[in-house]
PDB file of C-alpha atoms in Angstrom:
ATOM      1  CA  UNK A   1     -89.006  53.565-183.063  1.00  0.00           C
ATOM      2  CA  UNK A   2     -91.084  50.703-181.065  1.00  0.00           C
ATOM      3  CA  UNK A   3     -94.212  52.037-182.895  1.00  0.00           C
ATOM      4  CA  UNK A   4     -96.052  53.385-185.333  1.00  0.00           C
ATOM      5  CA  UNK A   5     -99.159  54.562-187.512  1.00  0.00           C
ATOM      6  CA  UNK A   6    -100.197  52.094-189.450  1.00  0.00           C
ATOM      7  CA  UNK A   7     -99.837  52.972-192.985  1.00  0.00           C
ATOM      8  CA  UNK A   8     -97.336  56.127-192.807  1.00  0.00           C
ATOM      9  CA  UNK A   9     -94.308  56.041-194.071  1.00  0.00           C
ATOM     10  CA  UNK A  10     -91.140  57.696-191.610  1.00  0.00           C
ATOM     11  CA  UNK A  11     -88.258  60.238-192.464  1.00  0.00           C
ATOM     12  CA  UNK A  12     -86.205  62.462-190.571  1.00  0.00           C
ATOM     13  CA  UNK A  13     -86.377  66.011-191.971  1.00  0.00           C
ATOM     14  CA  UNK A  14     -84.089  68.885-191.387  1.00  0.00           C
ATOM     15  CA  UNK A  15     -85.785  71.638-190.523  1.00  0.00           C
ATOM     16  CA  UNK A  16     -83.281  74.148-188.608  1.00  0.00           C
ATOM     17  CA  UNK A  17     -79.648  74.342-188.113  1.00  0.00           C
ATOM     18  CA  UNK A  18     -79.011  71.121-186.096  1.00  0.00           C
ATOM     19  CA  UNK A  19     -82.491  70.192-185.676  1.00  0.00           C
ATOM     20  CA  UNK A  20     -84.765  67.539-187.436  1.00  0.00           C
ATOM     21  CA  UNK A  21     -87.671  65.999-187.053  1.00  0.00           C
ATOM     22  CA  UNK A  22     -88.936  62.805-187.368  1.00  0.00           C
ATOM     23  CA  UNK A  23     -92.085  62.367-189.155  1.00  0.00           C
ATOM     24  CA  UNK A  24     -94.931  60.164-189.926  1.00  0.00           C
ATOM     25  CA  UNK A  25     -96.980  61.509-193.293  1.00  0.00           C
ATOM     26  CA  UNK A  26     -99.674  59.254-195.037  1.00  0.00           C
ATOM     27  CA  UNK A  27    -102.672  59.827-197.696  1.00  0.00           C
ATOM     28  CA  UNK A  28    -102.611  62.237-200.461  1.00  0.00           C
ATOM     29  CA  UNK A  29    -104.762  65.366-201.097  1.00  0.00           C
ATOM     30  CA  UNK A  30    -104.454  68.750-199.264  1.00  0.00           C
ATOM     31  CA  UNK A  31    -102.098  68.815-196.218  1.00  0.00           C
ATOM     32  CA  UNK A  32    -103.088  68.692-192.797  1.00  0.00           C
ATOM     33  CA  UNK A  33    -100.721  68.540-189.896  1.00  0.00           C
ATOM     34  CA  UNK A  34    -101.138  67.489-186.462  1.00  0.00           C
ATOM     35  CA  UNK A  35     -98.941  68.506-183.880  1.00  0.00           C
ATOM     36  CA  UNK A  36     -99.021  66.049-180.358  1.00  0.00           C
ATOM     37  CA  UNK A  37     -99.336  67.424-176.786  1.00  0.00           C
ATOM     38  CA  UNK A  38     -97.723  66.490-173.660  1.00  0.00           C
ATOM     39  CA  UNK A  39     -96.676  63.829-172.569  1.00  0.00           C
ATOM     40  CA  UNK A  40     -97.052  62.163-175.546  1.00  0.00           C
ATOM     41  CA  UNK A  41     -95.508  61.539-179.208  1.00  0.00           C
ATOM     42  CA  UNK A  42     -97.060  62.248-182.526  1.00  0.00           C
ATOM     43  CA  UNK A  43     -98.508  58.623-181.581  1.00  0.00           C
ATOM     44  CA  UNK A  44    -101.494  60.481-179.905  1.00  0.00           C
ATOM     45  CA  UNK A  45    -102.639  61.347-184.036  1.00  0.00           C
ATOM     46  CA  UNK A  46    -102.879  57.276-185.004  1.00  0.00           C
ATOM     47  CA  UNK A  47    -106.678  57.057-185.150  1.00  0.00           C
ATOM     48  CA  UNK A  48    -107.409  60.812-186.186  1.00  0.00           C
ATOM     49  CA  UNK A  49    -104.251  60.630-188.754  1.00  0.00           C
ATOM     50  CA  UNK A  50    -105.600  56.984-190.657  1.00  0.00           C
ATOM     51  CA  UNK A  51    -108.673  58.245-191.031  1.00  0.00           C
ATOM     52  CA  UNK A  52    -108.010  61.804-192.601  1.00  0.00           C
ATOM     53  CA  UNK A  53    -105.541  60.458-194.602  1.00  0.00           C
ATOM     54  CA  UNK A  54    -108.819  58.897-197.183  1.00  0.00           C
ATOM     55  CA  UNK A  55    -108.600  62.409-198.487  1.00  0.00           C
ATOM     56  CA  UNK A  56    -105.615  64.481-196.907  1.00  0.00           C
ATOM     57  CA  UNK A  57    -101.693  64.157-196.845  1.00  0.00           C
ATOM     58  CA  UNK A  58    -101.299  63.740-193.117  1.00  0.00           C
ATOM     59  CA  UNK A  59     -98.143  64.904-191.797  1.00  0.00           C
ATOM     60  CA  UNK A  60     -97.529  64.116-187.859  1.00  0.00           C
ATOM     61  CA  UNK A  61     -94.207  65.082-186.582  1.00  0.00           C
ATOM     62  CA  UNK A  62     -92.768  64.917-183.191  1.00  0.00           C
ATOM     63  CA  UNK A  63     -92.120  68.517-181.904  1.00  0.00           C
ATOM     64  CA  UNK A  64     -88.477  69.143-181.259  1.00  0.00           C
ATOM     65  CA  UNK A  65     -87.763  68.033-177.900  1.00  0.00           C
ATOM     66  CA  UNK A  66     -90.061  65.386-177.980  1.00  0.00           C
ATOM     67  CA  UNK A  67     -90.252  62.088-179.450  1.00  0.00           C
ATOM     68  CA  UNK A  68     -87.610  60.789-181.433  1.00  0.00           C
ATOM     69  CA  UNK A  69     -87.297  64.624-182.839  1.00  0.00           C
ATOM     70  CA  UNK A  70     -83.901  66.173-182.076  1.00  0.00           C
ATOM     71  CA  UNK A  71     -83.449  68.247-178.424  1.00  0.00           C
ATOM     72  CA  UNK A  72     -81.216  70.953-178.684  1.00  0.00           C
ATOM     73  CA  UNK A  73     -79.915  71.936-175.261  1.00  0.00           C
ATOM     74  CA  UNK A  74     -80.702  75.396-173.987  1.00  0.00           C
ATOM     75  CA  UNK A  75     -83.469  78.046-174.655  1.00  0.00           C
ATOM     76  CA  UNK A  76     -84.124  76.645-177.953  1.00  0.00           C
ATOM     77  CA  UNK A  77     -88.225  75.831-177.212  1.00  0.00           C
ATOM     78  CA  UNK A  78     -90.095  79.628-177.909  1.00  0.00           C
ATOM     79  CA  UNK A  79     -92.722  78.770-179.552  1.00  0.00           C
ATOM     80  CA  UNK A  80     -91.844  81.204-182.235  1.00  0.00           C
ATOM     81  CA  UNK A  81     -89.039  78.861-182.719  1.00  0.00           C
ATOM     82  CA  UNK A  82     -90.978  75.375-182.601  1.00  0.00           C
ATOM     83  CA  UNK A  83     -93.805  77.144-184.937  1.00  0.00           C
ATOM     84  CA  UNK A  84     -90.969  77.959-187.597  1.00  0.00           C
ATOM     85  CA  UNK A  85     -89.860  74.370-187.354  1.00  0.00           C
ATOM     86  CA  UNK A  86     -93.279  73.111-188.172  1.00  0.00           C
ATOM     87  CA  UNK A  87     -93.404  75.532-191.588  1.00  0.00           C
ATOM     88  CA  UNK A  88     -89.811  74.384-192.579  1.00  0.00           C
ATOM     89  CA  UNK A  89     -91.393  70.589-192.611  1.00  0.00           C
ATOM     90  CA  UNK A  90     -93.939  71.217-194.867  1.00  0.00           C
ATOM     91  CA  UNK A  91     -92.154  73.426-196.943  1.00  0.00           C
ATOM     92  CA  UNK A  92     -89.505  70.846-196.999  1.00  0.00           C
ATOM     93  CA  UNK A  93     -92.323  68.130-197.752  1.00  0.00           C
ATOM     94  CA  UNK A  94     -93.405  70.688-200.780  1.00  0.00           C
ATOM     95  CA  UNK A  95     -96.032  72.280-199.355  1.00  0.00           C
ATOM     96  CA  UNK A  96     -96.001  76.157-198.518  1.00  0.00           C
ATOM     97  CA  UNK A  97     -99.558  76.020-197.360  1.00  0.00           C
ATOM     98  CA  UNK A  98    -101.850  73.628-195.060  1.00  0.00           C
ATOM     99  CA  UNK A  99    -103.829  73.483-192.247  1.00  0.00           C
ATOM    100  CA  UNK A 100    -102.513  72.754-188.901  1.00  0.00           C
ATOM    101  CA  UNK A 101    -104.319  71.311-185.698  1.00  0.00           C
ATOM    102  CA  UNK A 102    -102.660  70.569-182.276  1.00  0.00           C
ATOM    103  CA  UNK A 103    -103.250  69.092-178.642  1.00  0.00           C
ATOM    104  CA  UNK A 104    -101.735  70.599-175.619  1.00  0.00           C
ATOM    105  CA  UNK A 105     -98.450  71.515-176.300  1.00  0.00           C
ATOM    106  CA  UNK A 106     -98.393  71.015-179.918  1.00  0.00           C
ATOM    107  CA  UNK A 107    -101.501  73.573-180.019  1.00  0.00           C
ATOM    108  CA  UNK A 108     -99.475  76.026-178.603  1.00  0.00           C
ATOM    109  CA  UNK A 109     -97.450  75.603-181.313  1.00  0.00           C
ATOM    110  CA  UNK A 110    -100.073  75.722-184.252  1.00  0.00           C
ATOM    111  CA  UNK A 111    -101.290  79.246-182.437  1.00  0.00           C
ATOM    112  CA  UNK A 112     -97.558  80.690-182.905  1.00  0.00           C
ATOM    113  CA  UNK A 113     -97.776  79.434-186.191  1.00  0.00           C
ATOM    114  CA  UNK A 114    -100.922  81.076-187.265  1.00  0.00           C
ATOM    115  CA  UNK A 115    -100.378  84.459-185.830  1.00  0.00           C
ATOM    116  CA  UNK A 116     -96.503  84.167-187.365  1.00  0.00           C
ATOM    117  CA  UNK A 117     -97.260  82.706-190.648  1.00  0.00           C
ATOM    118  CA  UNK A 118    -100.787  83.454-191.760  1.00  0.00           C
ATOM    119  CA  UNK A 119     -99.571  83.108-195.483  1.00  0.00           C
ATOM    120  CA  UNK A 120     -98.776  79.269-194.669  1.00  0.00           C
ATOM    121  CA  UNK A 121    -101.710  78.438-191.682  1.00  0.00           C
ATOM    122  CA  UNK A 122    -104.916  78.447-194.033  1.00  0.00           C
ATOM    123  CA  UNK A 123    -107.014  76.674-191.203  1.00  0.00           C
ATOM    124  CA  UNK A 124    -106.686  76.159-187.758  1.00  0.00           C
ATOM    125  CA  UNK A 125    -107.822  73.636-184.705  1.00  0.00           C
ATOM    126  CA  UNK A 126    -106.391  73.585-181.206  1.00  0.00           C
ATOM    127  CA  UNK A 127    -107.315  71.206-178.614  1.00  0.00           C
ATOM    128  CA  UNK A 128    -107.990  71.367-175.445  1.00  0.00           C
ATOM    129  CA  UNK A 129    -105.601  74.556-174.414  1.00  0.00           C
ATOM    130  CA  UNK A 130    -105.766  78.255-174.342  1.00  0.00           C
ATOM    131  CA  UNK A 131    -103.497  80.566-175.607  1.00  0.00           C
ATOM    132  CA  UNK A 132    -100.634  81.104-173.494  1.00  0.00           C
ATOM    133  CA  UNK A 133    -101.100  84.307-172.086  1.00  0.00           C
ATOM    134  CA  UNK A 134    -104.456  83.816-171.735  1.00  0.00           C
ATOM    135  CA  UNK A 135    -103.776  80.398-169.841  1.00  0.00           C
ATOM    136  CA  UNK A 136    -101.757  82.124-167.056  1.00  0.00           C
ATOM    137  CA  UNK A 137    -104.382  84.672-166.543  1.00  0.00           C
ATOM    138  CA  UNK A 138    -107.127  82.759-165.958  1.00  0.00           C
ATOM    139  CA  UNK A 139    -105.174  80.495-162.987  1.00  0.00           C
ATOM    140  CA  UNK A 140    -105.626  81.877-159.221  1.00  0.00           C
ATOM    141  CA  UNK A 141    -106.017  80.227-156.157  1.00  0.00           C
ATOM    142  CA  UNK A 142    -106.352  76.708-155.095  1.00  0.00           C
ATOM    143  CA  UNK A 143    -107.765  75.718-158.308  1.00  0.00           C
ATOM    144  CA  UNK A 144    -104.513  76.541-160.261  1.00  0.00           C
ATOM    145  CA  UNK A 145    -102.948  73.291-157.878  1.00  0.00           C
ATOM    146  CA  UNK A 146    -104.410  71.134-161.272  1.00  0.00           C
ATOM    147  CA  UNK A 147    -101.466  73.146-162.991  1.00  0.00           C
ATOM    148  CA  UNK A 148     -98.571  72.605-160.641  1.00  0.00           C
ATOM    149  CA  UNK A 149     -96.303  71.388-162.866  1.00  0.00           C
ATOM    150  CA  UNK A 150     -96.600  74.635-165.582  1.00  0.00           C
ATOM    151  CA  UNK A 151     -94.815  76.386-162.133  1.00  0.00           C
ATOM    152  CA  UNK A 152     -92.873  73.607-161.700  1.00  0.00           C
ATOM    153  CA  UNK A 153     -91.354  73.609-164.824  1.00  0.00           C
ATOM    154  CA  UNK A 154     -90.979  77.689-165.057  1.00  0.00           C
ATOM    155  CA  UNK A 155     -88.281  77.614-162.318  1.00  0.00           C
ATOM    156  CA  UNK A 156     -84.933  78.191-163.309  1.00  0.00           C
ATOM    157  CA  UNK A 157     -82.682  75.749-164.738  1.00  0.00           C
ATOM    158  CA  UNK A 158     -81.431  72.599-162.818  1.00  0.00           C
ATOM    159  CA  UNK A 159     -84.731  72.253-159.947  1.00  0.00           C
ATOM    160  CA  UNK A 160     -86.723  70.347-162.256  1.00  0.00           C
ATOM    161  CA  UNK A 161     -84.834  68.561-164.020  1.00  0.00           C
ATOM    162  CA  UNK A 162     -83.514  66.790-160.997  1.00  0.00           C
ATOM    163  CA  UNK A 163     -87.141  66.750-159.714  1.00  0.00           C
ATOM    164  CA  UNK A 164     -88.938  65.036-162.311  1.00  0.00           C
ATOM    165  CA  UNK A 165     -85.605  63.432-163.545  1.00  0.00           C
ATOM    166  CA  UNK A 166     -85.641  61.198-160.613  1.00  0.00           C
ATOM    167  CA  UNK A 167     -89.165  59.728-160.651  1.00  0.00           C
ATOM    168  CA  UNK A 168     -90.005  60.387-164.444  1.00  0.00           C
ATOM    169  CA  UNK A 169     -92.476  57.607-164.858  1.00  0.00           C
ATOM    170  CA  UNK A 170     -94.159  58.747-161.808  1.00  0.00           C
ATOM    171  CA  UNK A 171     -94.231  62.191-162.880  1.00  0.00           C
ATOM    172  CA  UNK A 172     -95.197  62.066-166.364  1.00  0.00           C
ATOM    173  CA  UNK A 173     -97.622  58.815-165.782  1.00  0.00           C
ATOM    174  CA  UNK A 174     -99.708  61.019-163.027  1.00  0.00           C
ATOM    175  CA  UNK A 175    -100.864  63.250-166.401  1.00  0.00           C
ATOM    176  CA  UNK A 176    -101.774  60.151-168.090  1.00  0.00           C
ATOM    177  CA  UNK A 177    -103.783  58.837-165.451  1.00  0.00           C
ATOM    178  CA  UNK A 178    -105.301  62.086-164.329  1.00  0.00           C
ATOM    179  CA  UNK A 179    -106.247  64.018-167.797  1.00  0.00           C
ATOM    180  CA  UNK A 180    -108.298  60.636-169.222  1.00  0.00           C
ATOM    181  CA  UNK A 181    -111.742  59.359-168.926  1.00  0.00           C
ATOM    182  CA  UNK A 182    -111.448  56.383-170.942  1.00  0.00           C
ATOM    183  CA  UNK A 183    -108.280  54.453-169.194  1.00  0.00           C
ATOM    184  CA  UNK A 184    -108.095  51.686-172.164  1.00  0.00           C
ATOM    185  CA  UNK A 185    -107.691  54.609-175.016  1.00  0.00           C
ATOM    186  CA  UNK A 186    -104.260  54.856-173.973  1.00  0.00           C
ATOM    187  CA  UNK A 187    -103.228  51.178-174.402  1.00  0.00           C
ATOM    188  CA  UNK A 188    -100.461  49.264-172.401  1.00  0.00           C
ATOM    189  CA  UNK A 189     -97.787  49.404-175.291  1.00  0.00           C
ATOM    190  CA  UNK A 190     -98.761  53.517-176.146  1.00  0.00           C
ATOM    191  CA  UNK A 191     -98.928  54.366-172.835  1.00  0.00           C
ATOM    192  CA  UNK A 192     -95.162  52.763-172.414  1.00  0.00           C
ATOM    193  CA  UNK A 193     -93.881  54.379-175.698  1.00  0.00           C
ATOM    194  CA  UNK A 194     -95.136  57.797-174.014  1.00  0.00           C
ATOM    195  CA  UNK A 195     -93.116  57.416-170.709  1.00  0.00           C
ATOM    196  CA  UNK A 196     -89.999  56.088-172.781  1.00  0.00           C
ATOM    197  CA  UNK A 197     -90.075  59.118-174.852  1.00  0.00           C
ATOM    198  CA  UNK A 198     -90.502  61.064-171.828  1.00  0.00           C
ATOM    199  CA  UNK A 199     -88.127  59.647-169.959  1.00  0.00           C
ATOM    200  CA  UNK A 200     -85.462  60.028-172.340  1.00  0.00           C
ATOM    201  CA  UNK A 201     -86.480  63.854-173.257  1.00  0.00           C
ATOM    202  CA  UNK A 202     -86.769  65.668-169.448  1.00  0.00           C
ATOM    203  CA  UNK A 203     -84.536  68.569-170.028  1.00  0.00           C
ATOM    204  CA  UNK A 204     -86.135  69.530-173.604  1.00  0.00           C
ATOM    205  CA  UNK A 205     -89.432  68.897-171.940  1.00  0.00           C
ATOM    206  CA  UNK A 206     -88.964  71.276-169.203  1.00  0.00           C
ATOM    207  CA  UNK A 207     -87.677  73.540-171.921  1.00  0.00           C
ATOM    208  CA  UNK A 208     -90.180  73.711-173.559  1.00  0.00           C
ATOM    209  CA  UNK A 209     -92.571  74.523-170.541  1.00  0.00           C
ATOM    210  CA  UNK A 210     -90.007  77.036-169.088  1.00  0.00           C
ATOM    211  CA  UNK A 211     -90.478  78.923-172.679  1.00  0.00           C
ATOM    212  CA  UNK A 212     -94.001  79.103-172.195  1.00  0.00           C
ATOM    213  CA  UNK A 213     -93.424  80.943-168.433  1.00  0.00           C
ATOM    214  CA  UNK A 214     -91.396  84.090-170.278  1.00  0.00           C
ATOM    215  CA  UNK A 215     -90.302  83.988-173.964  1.00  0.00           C
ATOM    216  CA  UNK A 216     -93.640  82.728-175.179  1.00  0.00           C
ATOM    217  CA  UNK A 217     -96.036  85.211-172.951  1.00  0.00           C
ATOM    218  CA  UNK A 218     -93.996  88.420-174.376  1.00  0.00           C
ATOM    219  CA  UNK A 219     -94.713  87.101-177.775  1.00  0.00           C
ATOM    220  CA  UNK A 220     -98.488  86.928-176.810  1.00  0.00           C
ATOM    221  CA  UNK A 221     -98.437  90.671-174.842  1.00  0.00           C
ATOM    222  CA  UNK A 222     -96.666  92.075-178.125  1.00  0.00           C
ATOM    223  CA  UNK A 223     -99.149  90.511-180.866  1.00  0.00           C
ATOM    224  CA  UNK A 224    -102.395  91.782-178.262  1.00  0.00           C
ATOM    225  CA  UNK A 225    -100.665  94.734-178.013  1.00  0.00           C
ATOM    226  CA  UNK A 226    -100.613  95.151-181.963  1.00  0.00           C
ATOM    227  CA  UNK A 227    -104.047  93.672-182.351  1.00  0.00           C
ATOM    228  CA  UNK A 228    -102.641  90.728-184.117  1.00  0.00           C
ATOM    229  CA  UNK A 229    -105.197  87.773-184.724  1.00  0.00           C
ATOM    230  CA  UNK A 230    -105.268  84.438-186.085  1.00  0.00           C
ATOM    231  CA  UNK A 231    -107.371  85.510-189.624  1.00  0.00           C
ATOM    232  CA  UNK A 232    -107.659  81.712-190.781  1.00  0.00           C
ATOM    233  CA  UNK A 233    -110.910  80.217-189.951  1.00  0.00           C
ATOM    234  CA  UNK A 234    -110.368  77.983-186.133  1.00  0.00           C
ATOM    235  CA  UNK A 235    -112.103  75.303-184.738  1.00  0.00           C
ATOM    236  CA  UNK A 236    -111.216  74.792-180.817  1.00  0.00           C
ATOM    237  CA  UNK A 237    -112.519  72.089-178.851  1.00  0.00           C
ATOM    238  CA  UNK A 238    -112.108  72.040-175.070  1.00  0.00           C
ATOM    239  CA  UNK A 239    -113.155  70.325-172.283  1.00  0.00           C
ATOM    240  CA  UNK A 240    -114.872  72.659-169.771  1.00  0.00           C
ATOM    241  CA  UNK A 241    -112.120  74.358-168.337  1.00  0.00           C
ATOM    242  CA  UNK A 242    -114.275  77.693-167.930  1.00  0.00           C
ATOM    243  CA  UNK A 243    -116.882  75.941-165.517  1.00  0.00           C
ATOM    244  CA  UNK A 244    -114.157  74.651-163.246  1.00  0.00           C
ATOM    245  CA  UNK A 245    -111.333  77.810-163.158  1.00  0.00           C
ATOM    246  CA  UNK A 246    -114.167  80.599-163.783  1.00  0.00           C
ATOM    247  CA  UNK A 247    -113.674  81.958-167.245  1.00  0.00           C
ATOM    248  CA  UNK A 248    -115.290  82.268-170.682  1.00  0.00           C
ATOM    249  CA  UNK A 249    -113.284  80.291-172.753  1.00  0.00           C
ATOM    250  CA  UNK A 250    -115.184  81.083-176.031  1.00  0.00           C
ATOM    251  CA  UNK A 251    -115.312  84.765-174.964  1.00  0.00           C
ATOM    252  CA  UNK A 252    -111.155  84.809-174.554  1.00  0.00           C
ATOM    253  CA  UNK A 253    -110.735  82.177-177.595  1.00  0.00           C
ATOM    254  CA  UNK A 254    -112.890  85.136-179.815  1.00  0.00           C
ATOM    255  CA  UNK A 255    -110.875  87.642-179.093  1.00  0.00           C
ATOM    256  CA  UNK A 256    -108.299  85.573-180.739  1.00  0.00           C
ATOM    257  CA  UNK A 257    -110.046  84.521-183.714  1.00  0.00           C
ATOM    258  CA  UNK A 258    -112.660  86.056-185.053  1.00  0.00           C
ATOM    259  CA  UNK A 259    -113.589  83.411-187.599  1.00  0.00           C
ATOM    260  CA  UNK A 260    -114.392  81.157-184.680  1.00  0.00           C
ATOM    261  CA  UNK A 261    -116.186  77.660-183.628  1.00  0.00           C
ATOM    262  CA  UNK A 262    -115.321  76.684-180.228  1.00  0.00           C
ATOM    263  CA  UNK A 263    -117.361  73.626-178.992  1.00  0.00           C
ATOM    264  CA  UNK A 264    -117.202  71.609-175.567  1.00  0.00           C
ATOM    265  CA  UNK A 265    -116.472  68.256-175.450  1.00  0.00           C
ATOM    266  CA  UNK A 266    -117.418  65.748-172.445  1.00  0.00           C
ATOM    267  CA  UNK A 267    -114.481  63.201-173.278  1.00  0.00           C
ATOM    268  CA  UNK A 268    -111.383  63.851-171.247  1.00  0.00           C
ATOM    269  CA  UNK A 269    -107.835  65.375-172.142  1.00  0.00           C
ATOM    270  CA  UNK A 270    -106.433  63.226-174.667  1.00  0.00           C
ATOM    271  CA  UNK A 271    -109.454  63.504-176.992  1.00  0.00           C
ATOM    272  CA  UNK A 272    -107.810  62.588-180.262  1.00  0.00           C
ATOM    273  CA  UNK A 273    -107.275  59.552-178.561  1.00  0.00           C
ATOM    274  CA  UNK A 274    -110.976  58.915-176.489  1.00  0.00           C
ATOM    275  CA  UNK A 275    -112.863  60.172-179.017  1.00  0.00           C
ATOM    276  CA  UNK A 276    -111.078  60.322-182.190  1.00  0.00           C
ATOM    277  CA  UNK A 277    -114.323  60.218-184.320  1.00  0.00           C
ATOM    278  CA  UNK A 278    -115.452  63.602-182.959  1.00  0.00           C
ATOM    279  CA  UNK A 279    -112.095  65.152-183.738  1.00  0.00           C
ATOM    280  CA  UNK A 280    -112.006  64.071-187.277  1.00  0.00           C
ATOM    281  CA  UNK A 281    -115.911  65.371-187.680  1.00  0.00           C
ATOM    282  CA  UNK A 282    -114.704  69.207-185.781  1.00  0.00           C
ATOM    283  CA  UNK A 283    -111.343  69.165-188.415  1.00  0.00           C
ATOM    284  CA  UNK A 284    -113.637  67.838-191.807  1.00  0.00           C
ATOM    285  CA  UNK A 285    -115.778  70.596-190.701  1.00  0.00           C
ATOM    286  CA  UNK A 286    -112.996  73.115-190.258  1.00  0.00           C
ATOM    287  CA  UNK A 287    -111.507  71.977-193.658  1.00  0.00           C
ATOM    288  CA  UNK A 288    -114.640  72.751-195.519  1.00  0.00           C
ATOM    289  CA  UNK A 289    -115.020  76.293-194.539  1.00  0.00           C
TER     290      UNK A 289
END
């Protein structure tokens, strides 16, 4: 690994058959983890993760697939899947409950885990994403061209990996350039840790995206269909998705979760990263109810 959060100390921990992640965990006191979005590393947590750890263990994997976690080959992304990952790691790290926050991708994640394991998920953030059946619903029209590569990545295997295989910096650096306000939060030497990573980790990637066009959205239709909610209390933070695409964001998040706060934030995507002091504030707050 080039880099890493000050502080934390690393190990690889087996978490499935054939799968284990590597981990950054710092601090001591009740565990939080953090789960990274795309297209990025558990790197994203290095501000948010130093500070929390004053008063929390702080556990930041990279998501299989990601990072310098393992990639299985195949269908092995659901989000079921990835979600029991994360509750194998903190088992295996000795603890059978925590809270759990995630960005992008890795929030995805953290809402599997919730609605699967509400006996380990006592308190829950996501950032900047909506649940995944929810997130296809509310894209139509030309506005849904800001999410060309979720249909992109759906198609079947082979297409995109050659696509995005060919021009991977390109591809992946377009998101980093396009999702932030603040340019200089994503530093020279991060930024080029992120496109590595990326470039080394298309097919897992795409994946893990392609899971999120089938395997994850039944899982979603089947716990709406049973009612199923995430009972833990959840903080969300978004930027204002709802004003550009049309949609109540709070109104679909609350349906959800009905132990809700759900604020709007004016940085850009990569919050944890542009505004890492309001992040720790929304999850101290979260932790204390």
């Amino acid at each position: 690994m080039n880099l890493s959060i000050t502080g934390f100390d690393y190990q690889r921990v087996t978490v499935a058959e054939d799968v284990a992640l590597n981990v950054a965990v710092g601090g001591s006191g009740s565990p939080i983890v953090l789960l990274h979005g795309f297209p990025q590393t558990h790197l994203m947590w290095r501000h948010v993760a130093a500070d929390l750890a004053a008063d929390h263990t702080v556990i930041c994997p990279d998501l299989r697939g990601y990072g310098a976690s393992d990639k299985p080959a195949g269908d092995a992304y659901a989000k079921r899947t990835m979600a029991a990952d994360i509750v194998a790691l903190a088992r295996a790290l000795g603890h059978d409950r925590f809270a759990l926050a995630g960005h992008d991708r890795g929030a995805l994640v953290a809402i599997r885990a919730g609605l699967d394991h509400p006996e380990a998920v006592t308190h829950l953030a996501s950032l900047d994403v909506l649940p995944t059946l929810d997130m296809w619903d509310v894209m139509h029209g030309v506005s849904a061209a800001v999410g060309f590569h979720l249909y992109l990545m759906a198609q079947p295997s082979g297409l995109p990996e050659e696509l995005i295989g060919a021009a991977p910096d390109a591809f992946f650096g377009h998101f980093l350039d396009i999702w932030t306000q603040d340019p200089q939060a994503i530093p020279p030497e991060i930024r080029a840790e992120y496109l590595r990573a990326c470039r080394e980790a298309v097919p897992s990637i795409v994946a893990d995206y392609r899971a999120s066009a089938g395997v994850d959205v039944e899982h979603d239709r089947a716990d709406r269909a049973a009612g199923n909610q995430l009972r833990m209390p959840v903080t969300v933070l978004q930027q204002d998705w709802g004003a550009a695409l049309g949609f109540d964001a709070a109104g679909i998040w609350r349906a959800w979760a009905p132990d809700l706060e759900h604020r709007t934030v004016s940085c850009g995507h990569y919050m944890a990263e542009e505004a890492p002091a309001e992040v720790v504030k929304a999850l101290r707050g979260l932790l204390s109810r």
